[in-house]
Short mmCIF file of C-alpha atoms in Angstrom, two decimals:
data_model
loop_
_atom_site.label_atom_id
_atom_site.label_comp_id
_atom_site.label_asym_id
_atom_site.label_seq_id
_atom_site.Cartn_x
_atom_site.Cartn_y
_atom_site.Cartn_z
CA UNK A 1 10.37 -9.95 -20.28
CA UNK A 2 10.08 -6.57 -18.87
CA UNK A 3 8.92 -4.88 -22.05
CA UNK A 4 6.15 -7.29 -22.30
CA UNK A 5 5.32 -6.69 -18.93
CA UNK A 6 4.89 -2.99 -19.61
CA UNK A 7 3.02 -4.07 -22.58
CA UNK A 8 0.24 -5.26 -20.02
CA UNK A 9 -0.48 -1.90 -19.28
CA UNK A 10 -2.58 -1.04 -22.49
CA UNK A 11 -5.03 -3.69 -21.30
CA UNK A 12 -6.31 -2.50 -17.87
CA UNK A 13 -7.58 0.61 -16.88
CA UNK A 14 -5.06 2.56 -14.22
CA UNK A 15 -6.04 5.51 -11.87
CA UNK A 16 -3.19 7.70 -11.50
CA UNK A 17 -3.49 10.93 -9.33
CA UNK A 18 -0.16 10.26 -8.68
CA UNK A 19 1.69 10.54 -11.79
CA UNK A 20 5.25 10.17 -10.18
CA UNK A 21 3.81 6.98 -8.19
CA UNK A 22 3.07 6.16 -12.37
CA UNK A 23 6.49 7.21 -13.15
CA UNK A 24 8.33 5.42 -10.26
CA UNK A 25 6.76 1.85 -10.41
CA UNK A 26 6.99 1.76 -14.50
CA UNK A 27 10.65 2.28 -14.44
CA UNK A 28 10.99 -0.33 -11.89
CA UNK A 29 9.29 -2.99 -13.90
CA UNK A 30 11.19 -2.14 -17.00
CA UNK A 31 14.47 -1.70 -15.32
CA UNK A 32 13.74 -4.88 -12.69
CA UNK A 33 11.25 -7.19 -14.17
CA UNK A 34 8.37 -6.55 -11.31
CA UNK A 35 5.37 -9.06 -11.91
CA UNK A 36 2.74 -8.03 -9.32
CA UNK A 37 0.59 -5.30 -8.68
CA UNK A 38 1.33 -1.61 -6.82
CA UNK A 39 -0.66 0.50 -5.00
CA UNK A 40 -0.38 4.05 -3.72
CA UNK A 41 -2.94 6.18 -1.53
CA UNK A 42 -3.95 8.90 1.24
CA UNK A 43 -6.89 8.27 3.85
CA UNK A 44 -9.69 6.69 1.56
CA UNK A 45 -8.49 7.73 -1.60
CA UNK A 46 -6.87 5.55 -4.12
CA UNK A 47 -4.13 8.04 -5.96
CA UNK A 48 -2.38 4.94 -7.99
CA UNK A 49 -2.92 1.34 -8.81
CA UNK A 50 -1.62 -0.59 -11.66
CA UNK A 51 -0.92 -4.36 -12.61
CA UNK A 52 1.97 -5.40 -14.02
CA UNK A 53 2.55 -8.88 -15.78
CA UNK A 54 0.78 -12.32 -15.04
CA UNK A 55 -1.32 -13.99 -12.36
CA UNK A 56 -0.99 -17.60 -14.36
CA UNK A 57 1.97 -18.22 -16.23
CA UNK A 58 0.46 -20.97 -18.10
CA UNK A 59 -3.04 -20.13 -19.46
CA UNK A 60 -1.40 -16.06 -20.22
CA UNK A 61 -4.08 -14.89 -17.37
CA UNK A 62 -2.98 -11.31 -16.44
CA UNK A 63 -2.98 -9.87 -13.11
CA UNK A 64 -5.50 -7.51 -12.24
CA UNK A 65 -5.99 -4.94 -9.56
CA UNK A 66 -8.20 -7.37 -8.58
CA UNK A 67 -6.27 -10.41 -8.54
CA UNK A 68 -6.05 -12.59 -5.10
CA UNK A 69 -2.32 -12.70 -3.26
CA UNK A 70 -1.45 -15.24 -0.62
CA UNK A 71 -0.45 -12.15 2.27
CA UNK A 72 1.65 -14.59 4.26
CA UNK A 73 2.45 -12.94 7.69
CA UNK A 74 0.13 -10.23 7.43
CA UNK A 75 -2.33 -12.99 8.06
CA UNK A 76 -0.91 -12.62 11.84
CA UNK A 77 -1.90 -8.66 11.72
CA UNK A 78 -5.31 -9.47 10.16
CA UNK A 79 -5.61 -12.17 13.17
CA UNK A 80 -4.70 -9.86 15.88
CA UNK A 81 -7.10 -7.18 14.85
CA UNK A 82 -9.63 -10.61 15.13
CA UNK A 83 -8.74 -10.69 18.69
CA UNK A 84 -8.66 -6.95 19.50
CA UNK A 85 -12.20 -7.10 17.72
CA UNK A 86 -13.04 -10.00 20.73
CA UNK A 87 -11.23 -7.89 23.45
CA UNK A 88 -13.40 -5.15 22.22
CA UNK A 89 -16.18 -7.37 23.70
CA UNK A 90 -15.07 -8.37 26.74
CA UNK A 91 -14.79 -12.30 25.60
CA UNK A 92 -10.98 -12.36 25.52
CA UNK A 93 -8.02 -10.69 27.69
CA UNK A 94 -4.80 -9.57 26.42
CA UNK A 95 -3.14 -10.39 30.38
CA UNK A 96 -5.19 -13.02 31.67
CA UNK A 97 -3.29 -16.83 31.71
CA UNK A 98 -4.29 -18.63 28.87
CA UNK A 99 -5.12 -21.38 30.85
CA UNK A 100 -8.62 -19.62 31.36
CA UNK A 101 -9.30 -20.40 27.80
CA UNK A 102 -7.49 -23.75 27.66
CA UNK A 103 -7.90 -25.65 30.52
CA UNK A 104 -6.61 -29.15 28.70
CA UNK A 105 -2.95 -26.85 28.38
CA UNK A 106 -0.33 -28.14 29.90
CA UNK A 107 -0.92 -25.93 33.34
CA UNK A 108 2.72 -24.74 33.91
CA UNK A 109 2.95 -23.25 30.54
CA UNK A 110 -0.55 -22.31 30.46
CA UNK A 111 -0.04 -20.35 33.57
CA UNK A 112 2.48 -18.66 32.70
CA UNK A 113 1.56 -17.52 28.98
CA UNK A 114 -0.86 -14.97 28.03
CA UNK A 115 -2.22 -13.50 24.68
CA UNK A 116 -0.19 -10.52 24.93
CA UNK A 117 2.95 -12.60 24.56
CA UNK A 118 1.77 -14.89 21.88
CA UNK A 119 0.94 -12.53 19.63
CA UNK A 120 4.26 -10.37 20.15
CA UNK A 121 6.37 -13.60 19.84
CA UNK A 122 7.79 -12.84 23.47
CA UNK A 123 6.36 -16.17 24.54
CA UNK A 124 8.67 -18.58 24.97
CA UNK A 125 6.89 -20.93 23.15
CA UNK A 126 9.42 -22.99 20.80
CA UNK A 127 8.89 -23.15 16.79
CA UNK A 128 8.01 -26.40 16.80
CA UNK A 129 5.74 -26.53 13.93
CA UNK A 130 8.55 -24.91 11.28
CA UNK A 131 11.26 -27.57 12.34
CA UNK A 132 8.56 -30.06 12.21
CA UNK A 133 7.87 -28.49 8.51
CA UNK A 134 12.13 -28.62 7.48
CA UNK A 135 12.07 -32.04 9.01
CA UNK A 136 8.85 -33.29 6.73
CA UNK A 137 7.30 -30.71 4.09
CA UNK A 138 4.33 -33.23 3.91
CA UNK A 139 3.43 -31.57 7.90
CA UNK A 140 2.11 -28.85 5.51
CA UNK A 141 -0.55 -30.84 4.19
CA UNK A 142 -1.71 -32.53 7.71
CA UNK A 143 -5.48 -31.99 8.93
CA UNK A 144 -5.60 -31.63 12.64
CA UNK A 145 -7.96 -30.19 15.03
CA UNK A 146 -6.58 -27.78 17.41
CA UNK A 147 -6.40 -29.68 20.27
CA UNK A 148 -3.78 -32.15 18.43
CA UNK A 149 -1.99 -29.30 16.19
CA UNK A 150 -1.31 -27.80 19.54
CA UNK A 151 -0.73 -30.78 21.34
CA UNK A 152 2.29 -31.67 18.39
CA UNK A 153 3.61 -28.26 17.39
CA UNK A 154 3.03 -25.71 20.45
CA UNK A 155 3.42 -27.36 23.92
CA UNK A 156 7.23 -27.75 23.92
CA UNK A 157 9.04 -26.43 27.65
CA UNK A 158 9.61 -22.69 27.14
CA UNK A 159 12.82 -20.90 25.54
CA UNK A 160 13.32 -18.52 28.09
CA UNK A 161 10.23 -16.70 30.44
CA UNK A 162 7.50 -14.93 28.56
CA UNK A 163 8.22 -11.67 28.31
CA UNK A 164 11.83 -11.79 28.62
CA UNK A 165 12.55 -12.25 25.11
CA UNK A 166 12.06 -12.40 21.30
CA UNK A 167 11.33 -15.52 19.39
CA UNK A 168 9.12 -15.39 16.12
CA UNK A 169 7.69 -18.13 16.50
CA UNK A 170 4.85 -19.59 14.40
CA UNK A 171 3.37 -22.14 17.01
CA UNK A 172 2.20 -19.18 19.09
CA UNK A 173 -0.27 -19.03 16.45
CA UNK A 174 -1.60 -21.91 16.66
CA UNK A 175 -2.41 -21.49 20.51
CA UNK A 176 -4.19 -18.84 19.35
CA UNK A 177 -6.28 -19.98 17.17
CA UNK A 178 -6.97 -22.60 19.67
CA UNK A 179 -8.14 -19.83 22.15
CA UNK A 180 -10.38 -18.12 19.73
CA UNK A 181 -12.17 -20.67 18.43
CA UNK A 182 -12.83 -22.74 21.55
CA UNK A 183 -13.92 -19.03 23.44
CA UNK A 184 -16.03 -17.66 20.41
CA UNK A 185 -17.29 -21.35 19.91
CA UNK A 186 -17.21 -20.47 15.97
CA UNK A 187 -14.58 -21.31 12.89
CA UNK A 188 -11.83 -18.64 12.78
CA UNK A 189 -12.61 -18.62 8.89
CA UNK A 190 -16.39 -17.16 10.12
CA UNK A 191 -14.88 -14.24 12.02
CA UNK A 192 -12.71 -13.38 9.76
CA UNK A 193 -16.02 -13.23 7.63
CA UNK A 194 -18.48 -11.42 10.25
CA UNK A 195 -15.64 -8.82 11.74
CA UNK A 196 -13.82 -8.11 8.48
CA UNK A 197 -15.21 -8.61 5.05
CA UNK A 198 -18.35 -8.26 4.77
CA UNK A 199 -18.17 -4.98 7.25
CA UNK A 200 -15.98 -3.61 4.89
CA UNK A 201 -17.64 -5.27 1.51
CA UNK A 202 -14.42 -6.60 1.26
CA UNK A 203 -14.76 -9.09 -2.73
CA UNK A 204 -11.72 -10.98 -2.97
CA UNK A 205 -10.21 -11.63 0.26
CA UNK A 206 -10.71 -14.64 2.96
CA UNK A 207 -8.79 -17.26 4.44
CA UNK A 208 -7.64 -20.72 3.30
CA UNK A 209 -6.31 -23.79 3.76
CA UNK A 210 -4.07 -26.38 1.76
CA UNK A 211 -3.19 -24.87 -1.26
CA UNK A 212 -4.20 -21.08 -2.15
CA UNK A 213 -4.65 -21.99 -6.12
CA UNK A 214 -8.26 -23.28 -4.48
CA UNK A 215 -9.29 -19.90 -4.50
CA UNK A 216 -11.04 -18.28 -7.43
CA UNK A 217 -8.57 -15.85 -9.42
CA UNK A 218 -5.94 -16.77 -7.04
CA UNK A 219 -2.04 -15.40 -8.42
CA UNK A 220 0.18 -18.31 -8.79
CA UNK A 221 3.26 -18.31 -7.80
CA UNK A 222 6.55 -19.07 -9.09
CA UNK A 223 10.22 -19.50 -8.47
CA UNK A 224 10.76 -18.07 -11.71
CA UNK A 225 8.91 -16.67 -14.82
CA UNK A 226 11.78 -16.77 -17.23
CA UNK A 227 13.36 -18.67 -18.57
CA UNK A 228 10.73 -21.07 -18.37
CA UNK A 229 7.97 -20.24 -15.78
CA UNK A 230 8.80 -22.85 -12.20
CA UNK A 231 5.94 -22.72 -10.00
CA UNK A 232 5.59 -22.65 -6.06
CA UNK A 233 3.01 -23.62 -4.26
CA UNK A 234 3.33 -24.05 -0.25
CA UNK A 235 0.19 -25.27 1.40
CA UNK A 236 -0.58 -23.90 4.50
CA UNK A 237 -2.60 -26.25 7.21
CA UNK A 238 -5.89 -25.63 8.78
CA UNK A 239 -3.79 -24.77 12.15
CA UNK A 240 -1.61 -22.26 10.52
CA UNK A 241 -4.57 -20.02 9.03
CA UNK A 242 -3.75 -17.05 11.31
CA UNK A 243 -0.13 -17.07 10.86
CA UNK A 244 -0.11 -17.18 7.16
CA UNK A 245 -3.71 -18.14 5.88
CA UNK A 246 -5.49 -14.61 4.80
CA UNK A 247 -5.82 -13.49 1.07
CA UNK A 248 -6.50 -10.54 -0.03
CA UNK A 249 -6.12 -8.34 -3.62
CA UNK A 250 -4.24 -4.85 -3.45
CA UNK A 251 -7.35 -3.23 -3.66
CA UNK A 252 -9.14 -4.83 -0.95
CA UNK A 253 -5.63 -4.74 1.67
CA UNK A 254 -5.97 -0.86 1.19
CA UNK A 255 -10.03 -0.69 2.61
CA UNK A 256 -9.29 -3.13 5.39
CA UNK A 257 -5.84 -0.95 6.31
CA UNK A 258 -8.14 2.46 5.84
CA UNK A 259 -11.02 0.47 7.53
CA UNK A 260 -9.45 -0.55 10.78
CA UNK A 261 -7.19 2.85 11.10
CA UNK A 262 -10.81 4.92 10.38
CA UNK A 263 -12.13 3.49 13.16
CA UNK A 264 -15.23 1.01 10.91
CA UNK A 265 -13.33 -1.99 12.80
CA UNK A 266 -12.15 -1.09 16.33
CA UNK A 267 -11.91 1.34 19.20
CA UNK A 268 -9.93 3.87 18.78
CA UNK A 269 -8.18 2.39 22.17
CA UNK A 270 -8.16 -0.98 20.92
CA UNK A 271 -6.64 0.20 17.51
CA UNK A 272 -3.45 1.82 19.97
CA UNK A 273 -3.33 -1.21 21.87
CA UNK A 274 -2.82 -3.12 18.55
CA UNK A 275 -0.25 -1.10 16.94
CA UNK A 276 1.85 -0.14 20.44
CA UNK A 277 5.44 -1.24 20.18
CA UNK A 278 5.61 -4.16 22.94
CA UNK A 279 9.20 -5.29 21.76
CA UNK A 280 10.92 -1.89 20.79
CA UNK A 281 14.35 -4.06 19.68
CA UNK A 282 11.88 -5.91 16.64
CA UNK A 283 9.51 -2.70 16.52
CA UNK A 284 7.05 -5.65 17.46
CA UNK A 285 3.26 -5.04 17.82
CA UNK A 286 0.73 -7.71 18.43
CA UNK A 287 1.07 -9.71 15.12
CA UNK A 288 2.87 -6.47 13.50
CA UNK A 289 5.14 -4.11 13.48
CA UNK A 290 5.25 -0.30 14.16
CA UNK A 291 7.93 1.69 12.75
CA UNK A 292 9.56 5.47 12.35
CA UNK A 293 9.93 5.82 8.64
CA UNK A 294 11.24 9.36 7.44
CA UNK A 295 9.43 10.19 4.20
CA UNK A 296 8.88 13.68 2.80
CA UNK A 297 12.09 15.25 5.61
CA UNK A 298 9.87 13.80 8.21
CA UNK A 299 9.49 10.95 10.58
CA UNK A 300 6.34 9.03 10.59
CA UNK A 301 5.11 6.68 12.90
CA UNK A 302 4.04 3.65 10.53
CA UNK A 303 2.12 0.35 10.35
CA UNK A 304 4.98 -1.85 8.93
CA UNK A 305 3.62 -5.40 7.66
CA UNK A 306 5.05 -7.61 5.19
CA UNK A 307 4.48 -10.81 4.44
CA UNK A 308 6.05 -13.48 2.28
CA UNK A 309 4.67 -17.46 1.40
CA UNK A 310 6.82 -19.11 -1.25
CA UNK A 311 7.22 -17.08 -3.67
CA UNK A 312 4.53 -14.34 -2.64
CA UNK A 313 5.93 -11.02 -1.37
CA UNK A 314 3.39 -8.27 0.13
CA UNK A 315 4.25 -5.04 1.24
CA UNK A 316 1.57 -3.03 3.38
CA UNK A 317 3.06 0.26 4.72
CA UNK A 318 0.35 3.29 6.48
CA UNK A 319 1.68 6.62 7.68
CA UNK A 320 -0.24 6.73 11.14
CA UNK A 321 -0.40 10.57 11.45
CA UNK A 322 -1.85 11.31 7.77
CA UNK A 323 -2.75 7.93 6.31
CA UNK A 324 -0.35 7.80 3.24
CA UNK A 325 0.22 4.19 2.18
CA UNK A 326 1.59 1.76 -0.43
CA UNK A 327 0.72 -1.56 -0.72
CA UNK A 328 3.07 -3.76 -3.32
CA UNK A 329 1.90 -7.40 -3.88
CA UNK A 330 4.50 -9.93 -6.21
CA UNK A 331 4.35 -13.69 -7.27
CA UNK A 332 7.55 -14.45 -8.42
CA UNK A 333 9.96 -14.75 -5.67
CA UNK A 334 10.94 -11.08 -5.91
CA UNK A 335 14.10 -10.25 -3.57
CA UNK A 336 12.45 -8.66 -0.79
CA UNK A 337 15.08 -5.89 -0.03
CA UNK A 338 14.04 -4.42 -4.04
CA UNK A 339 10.59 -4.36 -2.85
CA UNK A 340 11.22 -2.17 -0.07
CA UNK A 341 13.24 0.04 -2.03
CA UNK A 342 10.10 0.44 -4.10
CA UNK A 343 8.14 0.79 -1.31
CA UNK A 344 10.12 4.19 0.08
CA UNK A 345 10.25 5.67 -3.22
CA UNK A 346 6.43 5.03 -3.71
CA UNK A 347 5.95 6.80 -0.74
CA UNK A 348 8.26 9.91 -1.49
CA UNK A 349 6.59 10.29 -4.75
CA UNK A 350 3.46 10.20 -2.34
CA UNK A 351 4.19 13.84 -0.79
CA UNK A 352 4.41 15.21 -3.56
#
């Protein structure tokens, strides 16, 4: 399997300044059967980027540079820079109750939770919607407005009082996306549009709902591809589009992570406010993670997201003080820990 994997690589062009980054991800896919695509860069520039292995399984359709992922909770990172973008203009407020925005809340919770703590999970705010998920998979294919998603899956009394603690909790999500929409008075799926792609002529990235293999070139994803190929497919609900409902391809995660970090999205303030550590413990963000990575016999402050839906794996990693990042995108269920592996020595090779 891991030959013909290599074999792939005759059939798509690959841009390799890098030529350990080359080097390095070849000899993992030989040596540990990688299907998915790997990416390796400074600032703007692209220095690596290769596919390796199939997007469908059944029809033989190879991945592509190109090729649509399912980002899983990166989609909360890509929804917090939403809400920075809305900060930005003075319709939202990190600190203010969210009451303000949803008066129909229940008021002692509402009063007591702000955006700030919702999108650093240090809300409180139970994970109702997952054990509503273990208790019936079918919750995953529900269609509810926000007003009843939140009603069902984020108004439970609080774990402990916001701010005190850590809870990653999905239903904080899904207050937020109540807040945004009812504020902005427009589909979350539009701003993602307006603030992100087509600002940054973004071509095969979005949100969605239900199941991902609606979208045109989508990867599909599988338990397995050998001995017999198993696929996985996990729909996501309407409600849960910003905590695991944004797509993107390799290609186009790299422009959005140079994008926002080059300032062509946000503030420079608003971009520190995103990526300051609120819960140091988690190296928790707002909808990310910031951590001290030593590459190169140096420590650099970096944006840390990963993401995982099923059997997609994504790996977005940016050096904040000089912009080096690898972004490593998989469809098979690959053990996460391997990924990051590849991930440090992708960046190594970087420095070099």
């Amino acid at each position: 399997m891991a030959l013909a994997l290599l074999a792939l690589l005759c059939s798509f062009p690959v841009w390799a300044d890098c030529a350990e980054c080359a080097v390095v991800a070849r000899r993992f896919v030989v040596n540990e059967g990688f299907n998915g695509v790997v990416l390796v860069g400074h600032g703007a520039t692209i220095d690596y980027v290769e596919s390796f292995g199939v997007a469908d399984a059944q029809t033989g359709r190879a991945l592509t540079v190109d090729t649509p992922f399912e980002t899983g909770s990166i989609s909360k990172w890509i929804a917090a820079v939403v809400v920075m973008r809305l900060v930005q203009q003075g319709q939202l407020a990190l600190d203010q109750p969210i009451s303000n925005y949803l008066p129909d809340y229940r008021r002692d919770n509402g009063a007591r939770l702000t955006l700030r703590t919702l999108m650093s999970h240090a809300s409180g705010v139970p994970n109702e919607i997952d054990d509503a998920i273990k208790r019936d998979p079918a919750t995953r294919t529900l269609s509810l407005d926000n007003s009843e998603a939140v009603q069902r899956f984020a108004s439970g009394n609080l774990r402990f009082e916001p701010g005190a603690d850590w809870d990653y909790s999905h239903s904080n999500w899904l207050l937020v996306k109540a807040i945004v929409e009812r504020t902005t008075g427009r589909d979350y799926a539009s701003l993602v549009e307006g603030y992100l792609v087509q600002p940054l002529a973004l071509h095969h990235s979005g949100v969605f709902s239900g199941s991902s293999l609606g979208v045109a070139g989508m990867a599909h994803g599988y338990r397995r591809l050998a001995p017999d190929a198993e696929p996985l497919d996990k729909p996501s609900p309407d409600f849960m589009m910003l905590a695991g409902g944004f797509y993107a391809s390799a290609n186009d995660l790299f422009v959005l992570m140079d994008g926002l970090f080059a300032g062509r999205l946000l503030s420079p303030e608003s971009v520190r406010i995103l990526m300051a550590i609120e819960r140091p413990p988690q190296h928790y963000a707002l909808g990310g993670r910031t951590k001290t990575l030593p590459f190169a016999g140096k420590d650099h402050p970096v944006a840390w997201e990963y993401g995982s839906n099923g059997a997609y794996r994504v790996l977005a990693w940016r050096t904040l003080d000089d912009g080096h990042t690898v972004i490593l995108m998989n469809n098979t269920s690959f053990d996460h820990m391997k990924i990051g592996e590849l991930g440090t020595a992708l960046m190594e090779a970087s420095y070099r």
